[in-house]
Backbone as CSV, one residue per row, in Angstrom:
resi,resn,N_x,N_y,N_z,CA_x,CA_y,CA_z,C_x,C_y,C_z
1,UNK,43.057,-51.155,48.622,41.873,-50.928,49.445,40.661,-50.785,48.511
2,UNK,39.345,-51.586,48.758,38.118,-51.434,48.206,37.936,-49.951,48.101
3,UNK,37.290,-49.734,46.994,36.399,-48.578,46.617,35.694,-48.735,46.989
4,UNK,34.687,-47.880,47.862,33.133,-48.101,48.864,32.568,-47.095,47.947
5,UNK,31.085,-47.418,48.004,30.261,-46.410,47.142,28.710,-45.787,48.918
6,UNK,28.398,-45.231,48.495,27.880,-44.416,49.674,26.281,-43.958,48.707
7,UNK,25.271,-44.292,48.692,24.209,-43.966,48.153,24.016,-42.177,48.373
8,UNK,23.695,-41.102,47.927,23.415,-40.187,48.349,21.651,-39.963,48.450
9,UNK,21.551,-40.053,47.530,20.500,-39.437,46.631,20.273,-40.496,45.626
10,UNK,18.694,-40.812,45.289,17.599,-40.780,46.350,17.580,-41.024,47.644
11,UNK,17.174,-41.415,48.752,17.528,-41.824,50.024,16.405,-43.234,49.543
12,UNK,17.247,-44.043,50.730,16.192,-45.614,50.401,14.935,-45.454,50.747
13,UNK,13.835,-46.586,49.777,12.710,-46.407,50.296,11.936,-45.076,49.692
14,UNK,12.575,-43.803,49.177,12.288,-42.780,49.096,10.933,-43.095,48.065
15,UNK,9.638,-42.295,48.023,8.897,-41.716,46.857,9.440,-40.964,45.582
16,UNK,9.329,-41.412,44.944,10.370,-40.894,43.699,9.229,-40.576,42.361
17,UNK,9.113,-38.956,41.954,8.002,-38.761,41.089,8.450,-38.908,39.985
18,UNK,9.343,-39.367,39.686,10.054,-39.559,38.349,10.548,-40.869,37.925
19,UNK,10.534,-41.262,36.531,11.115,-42.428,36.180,12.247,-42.864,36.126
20,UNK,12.743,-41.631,35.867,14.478,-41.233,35.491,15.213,-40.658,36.387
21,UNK,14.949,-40.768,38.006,15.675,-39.792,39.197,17.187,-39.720,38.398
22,UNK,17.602,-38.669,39.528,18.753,-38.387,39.453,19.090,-39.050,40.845
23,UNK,20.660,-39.632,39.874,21.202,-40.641,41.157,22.480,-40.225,41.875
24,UNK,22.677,-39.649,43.190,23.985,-39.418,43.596,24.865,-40.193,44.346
25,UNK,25.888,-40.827,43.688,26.876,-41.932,45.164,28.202,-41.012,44.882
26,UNK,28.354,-41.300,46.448,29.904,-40.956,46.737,30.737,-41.868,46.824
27,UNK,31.918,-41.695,46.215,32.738,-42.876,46.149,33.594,-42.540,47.242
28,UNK,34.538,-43.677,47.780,35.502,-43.528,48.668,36.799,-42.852,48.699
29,UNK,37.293,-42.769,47.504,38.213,-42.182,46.684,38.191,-41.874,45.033
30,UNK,38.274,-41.210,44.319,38.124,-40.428,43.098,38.269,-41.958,42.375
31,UNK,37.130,-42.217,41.154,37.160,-42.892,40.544,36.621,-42.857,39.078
32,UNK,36.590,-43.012,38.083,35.642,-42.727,36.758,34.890,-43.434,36.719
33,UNK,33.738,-42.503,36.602,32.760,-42.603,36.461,32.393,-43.961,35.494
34,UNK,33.033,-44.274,34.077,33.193,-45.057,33.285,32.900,-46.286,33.866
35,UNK,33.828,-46.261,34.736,34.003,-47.899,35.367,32.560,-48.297,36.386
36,UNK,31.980,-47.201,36.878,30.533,-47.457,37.470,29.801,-48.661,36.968
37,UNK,29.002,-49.716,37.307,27.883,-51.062,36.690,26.887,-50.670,37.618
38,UNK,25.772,-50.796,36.942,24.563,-51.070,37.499,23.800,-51.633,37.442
39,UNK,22.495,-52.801,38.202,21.999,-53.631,37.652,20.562,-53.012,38.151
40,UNK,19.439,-53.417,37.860,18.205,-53.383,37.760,17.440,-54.917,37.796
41,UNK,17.058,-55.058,39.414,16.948,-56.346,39.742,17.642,-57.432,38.664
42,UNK,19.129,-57.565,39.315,19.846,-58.527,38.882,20.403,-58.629,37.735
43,UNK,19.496,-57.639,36.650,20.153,-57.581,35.315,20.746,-56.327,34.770
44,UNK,21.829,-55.598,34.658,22.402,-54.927,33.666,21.814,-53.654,33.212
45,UNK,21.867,-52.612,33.675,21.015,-51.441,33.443,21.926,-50.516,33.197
46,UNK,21.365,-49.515,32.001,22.747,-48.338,31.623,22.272,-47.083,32.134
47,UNK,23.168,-46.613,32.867,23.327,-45.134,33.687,23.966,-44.245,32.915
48,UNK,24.042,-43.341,32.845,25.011,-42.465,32.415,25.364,-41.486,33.450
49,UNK,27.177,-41.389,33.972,27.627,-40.678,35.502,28.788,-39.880,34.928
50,UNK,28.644,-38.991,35.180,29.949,-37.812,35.578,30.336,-37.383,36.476
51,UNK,31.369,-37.158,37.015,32.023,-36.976,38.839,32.056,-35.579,38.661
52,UNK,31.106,-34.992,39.788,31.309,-33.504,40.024,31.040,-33.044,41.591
53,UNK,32.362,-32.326,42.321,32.386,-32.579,43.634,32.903,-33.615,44.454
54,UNK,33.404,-34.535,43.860,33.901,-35.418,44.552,32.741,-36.637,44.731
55,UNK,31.305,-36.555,44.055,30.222,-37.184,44.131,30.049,-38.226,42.211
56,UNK,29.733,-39.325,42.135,29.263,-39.501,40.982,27.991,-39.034,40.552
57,UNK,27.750,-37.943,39.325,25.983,-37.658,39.577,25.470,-38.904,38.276
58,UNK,24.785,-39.458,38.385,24.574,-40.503,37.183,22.726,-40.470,37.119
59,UNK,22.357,-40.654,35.712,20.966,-40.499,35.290,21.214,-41.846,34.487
60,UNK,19.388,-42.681,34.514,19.402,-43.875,34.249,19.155,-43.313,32.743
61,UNK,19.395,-44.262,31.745,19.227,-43.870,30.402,18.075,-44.799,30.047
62,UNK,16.976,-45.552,30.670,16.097,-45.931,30.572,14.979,-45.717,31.435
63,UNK,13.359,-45.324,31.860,13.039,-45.239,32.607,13.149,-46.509,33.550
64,UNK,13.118,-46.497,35.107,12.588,-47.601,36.195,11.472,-48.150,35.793
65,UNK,11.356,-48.971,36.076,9.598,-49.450,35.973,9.001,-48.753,37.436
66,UNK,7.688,-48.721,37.347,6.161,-48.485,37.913,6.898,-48.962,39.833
67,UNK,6.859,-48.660,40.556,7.075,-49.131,41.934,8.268,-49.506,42.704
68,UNK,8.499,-50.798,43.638,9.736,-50.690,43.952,10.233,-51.257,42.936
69,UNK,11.882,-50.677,43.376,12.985,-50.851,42.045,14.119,-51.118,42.619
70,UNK,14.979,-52.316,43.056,16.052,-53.062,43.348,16.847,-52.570,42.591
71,UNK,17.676,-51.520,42.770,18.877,-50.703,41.830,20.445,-50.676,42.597
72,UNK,21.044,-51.445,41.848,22.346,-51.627,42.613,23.780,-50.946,41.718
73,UNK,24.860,-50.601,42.722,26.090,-49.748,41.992,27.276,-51.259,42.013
74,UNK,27.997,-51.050,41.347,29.270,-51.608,41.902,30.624,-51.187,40.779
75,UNK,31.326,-51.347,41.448,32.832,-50.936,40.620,33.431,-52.471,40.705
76,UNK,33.998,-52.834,39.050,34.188,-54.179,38.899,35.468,-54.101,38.514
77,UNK,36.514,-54.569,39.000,38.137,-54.647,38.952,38.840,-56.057,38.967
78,UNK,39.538,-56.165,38.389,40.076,-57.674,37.598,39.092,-58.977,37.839
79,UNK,37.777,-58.559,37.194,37.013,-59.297,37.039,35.988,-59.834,38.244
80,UNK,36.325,-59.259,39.109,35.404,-59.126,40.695,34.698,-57.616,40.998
81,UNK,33.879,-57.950,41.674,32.753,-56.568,42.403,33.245,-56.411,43.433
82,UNK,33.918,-55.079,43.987,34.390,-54.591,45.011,33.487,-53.755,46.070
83,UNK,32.427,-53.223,45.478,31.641,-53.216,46.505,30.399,-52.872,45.525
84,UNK,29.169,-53.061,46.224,27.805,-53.005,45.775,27.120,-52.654,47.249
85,UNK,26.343,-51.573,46.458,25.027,-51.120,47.390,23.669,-51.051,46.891
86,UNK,23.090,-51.203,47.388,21.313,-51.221,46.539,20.607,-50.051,47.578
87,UNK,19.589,-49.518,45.932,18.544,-48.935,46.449,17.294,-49.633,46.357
88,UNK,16.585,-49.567,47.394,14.767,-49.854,46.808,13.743,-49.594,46.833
């Protein structure tokens, strides 16, 4: 069964006074954090996530740029994306 990821935090759309939010997804079932990908419109962006609560909490290790920001999760398993969600 797919791993589903669940955006928490930020909420979409949200005003965000920071470059570096803090990002919360819930996964569907317990997963490491490790295996988390994220892209930044389309390309490859590094997060750094630790699972606490049953939630992944993950901080971008680069700032966003200036406005909206196309930020997507996915968990990648024998070489396929099992699920992806975007924020923007």
């Amino acid at each position: 069964m797919p791993i589903r990821l669940a955006w928490e935090a930020p909420d979409a759309g949200a005003f965000i006074n920071t470059a570096t939010p803090a990002l919360v997804l819930v996964p569907s079932r317990e997963v490491d954090p490790e295996r988390v990908r994220f892209e930044l419109a389309g390309e490859p962006f590094e997060v750094d996530c630790t699972a606490e609560n049953e939630a992944l909490h993950c901080q971008p290790s680069a700032p966003l740029p200036e406005g909206e920001a196309q930020l997507s999760a996915a968990i990648p398993r024998t070489g396929r994306e099992l699920d992806t969600h975007s924020l923007y």
